[in-house]
């Protein structure tokens, strides 16, 4: 475990034969160790985050990870000239992953994870029940679209303010409040539906209120993960959260369909309201002494602009954010596209349409679990996942048959979730703790807030030119954005591509290497 002080000192980066002082911005780039041939030996001092006291390692004491408990006594720690793992912006050491479920060793995260299993299932139940309720009340698919827009509009307009609130307030207490508010909204909608007094206007209002709460809940929940598990297991925890969500995506709609058919939509809302008790119970049961809380920032003017300036001045944050904006706005428009392929292209019924969604959910779950096995993310892995995602969408646009299309959707799900988890964990690891809420709020804004912009454009292209051209356009934009961002990052870091047909053991056929020795120690080059 690491200790902390109120004021973070500059991290001291130790390399073979030399000692240099690296500013905090430079330390943000050392976020990977999966390439021993290029990873500089480093150790860190004076982390910026407050950490819990070192646990004893007995079962049930929290983080039962012997590797982390003995990090301070490792040879690299005692011998500055000896190679050690890279240091991140918080001064934490990043090592190879401890297994697919390593973050579940942390007691507080286990409680959070189990609560999310229940709550995410309820959330997917409500999504299906809400769409069905609006369709049954109005008979209009447009009304369903309006409901979705009402739920996403607050994120587009207020997403950045949610990140500011996440930085200003204790995240655990804020999550208890937001999760409780979501539970009350679901309970109110359930009561009105079961009582037979619900109208489309009421559903729109509930969707809008839910969107307002989500503006605060989403960046807070994402930033809170680092306070539960710490930097070493952050990438694994983000991936397991994604796997959790995708599992609920498979289970929730099926349970909702059975419940709606048996007793009506109102009871699906009621079950969702009860599911929030699992999350709140897990938050209340956490041992606060084992959390790694970031001190809330004081309320001051200009904090929103400060967050935007912080991202703008750091290419390792800015360009992944730009890429996430393009992928989220244009790449993830599957509700419109899949319905078009099912009904217009392949002429299949509702069952086969549901199977397309299931195929993509299975791929997404597989992608999340694969990501959980990897170490800390790197920029080139992020760009490669985005490029693969776009290319697969282009290929799927030309799929000759239904089953080929379903198989490609599974692969699209794998690459899409790999990108999603990589950008999430990378931005958190490369961000100063005091700015994490605002950075994650901006990520949520660009990734999901673009839906009200991209969905109508993709819908218009699909209606006028057909779903194949619509998916082709989405894939082409995603792939082109990945290529441009990759080239910009390589140029900014002064890297070049090296091809080696005989790389030898542990080498790579294709690798990014510095053009000049002077740029070999560039923080951006290290992050790539």
Short mmCIF file of C-alpha atoms in Angstrom, two decimals, residues 168 298-306 309 438:
data_model
loop_
_atom_site.label_atom_id
_atom_site.label_comp_id
_atom_site.label_asym_id
_atom_site.label_seq_id
_atom_site.Cartn_x
_atom_site.Cartn_y
_atom_site.Cartn_z
CA UNK A 168 -16.92 18.92 -5.26
CA UNK A 298 -13.81 23.85 -2.79
CA UNK A 299 -16.56 25.62 -4.70
CA UNK A 300 -14.98 28.27 -6.93
CA UNK A 301 -15.76 30.06 -10.16
CA UNK A 302 -14.24 28.78 -13.37
CA UNK A 303 -13.94 25.12 -12.37
CA UNK A 304 -15.78 23.99 -15.50
CA UNK A 305 -13.40 25.96 -17.73
CA UNK A 306 -10.50 24.62 -15.69
CA UNK A 309 -8.42 23.53 -20.21
CA UNK A 438 -14.76 16.62 -14.57
#
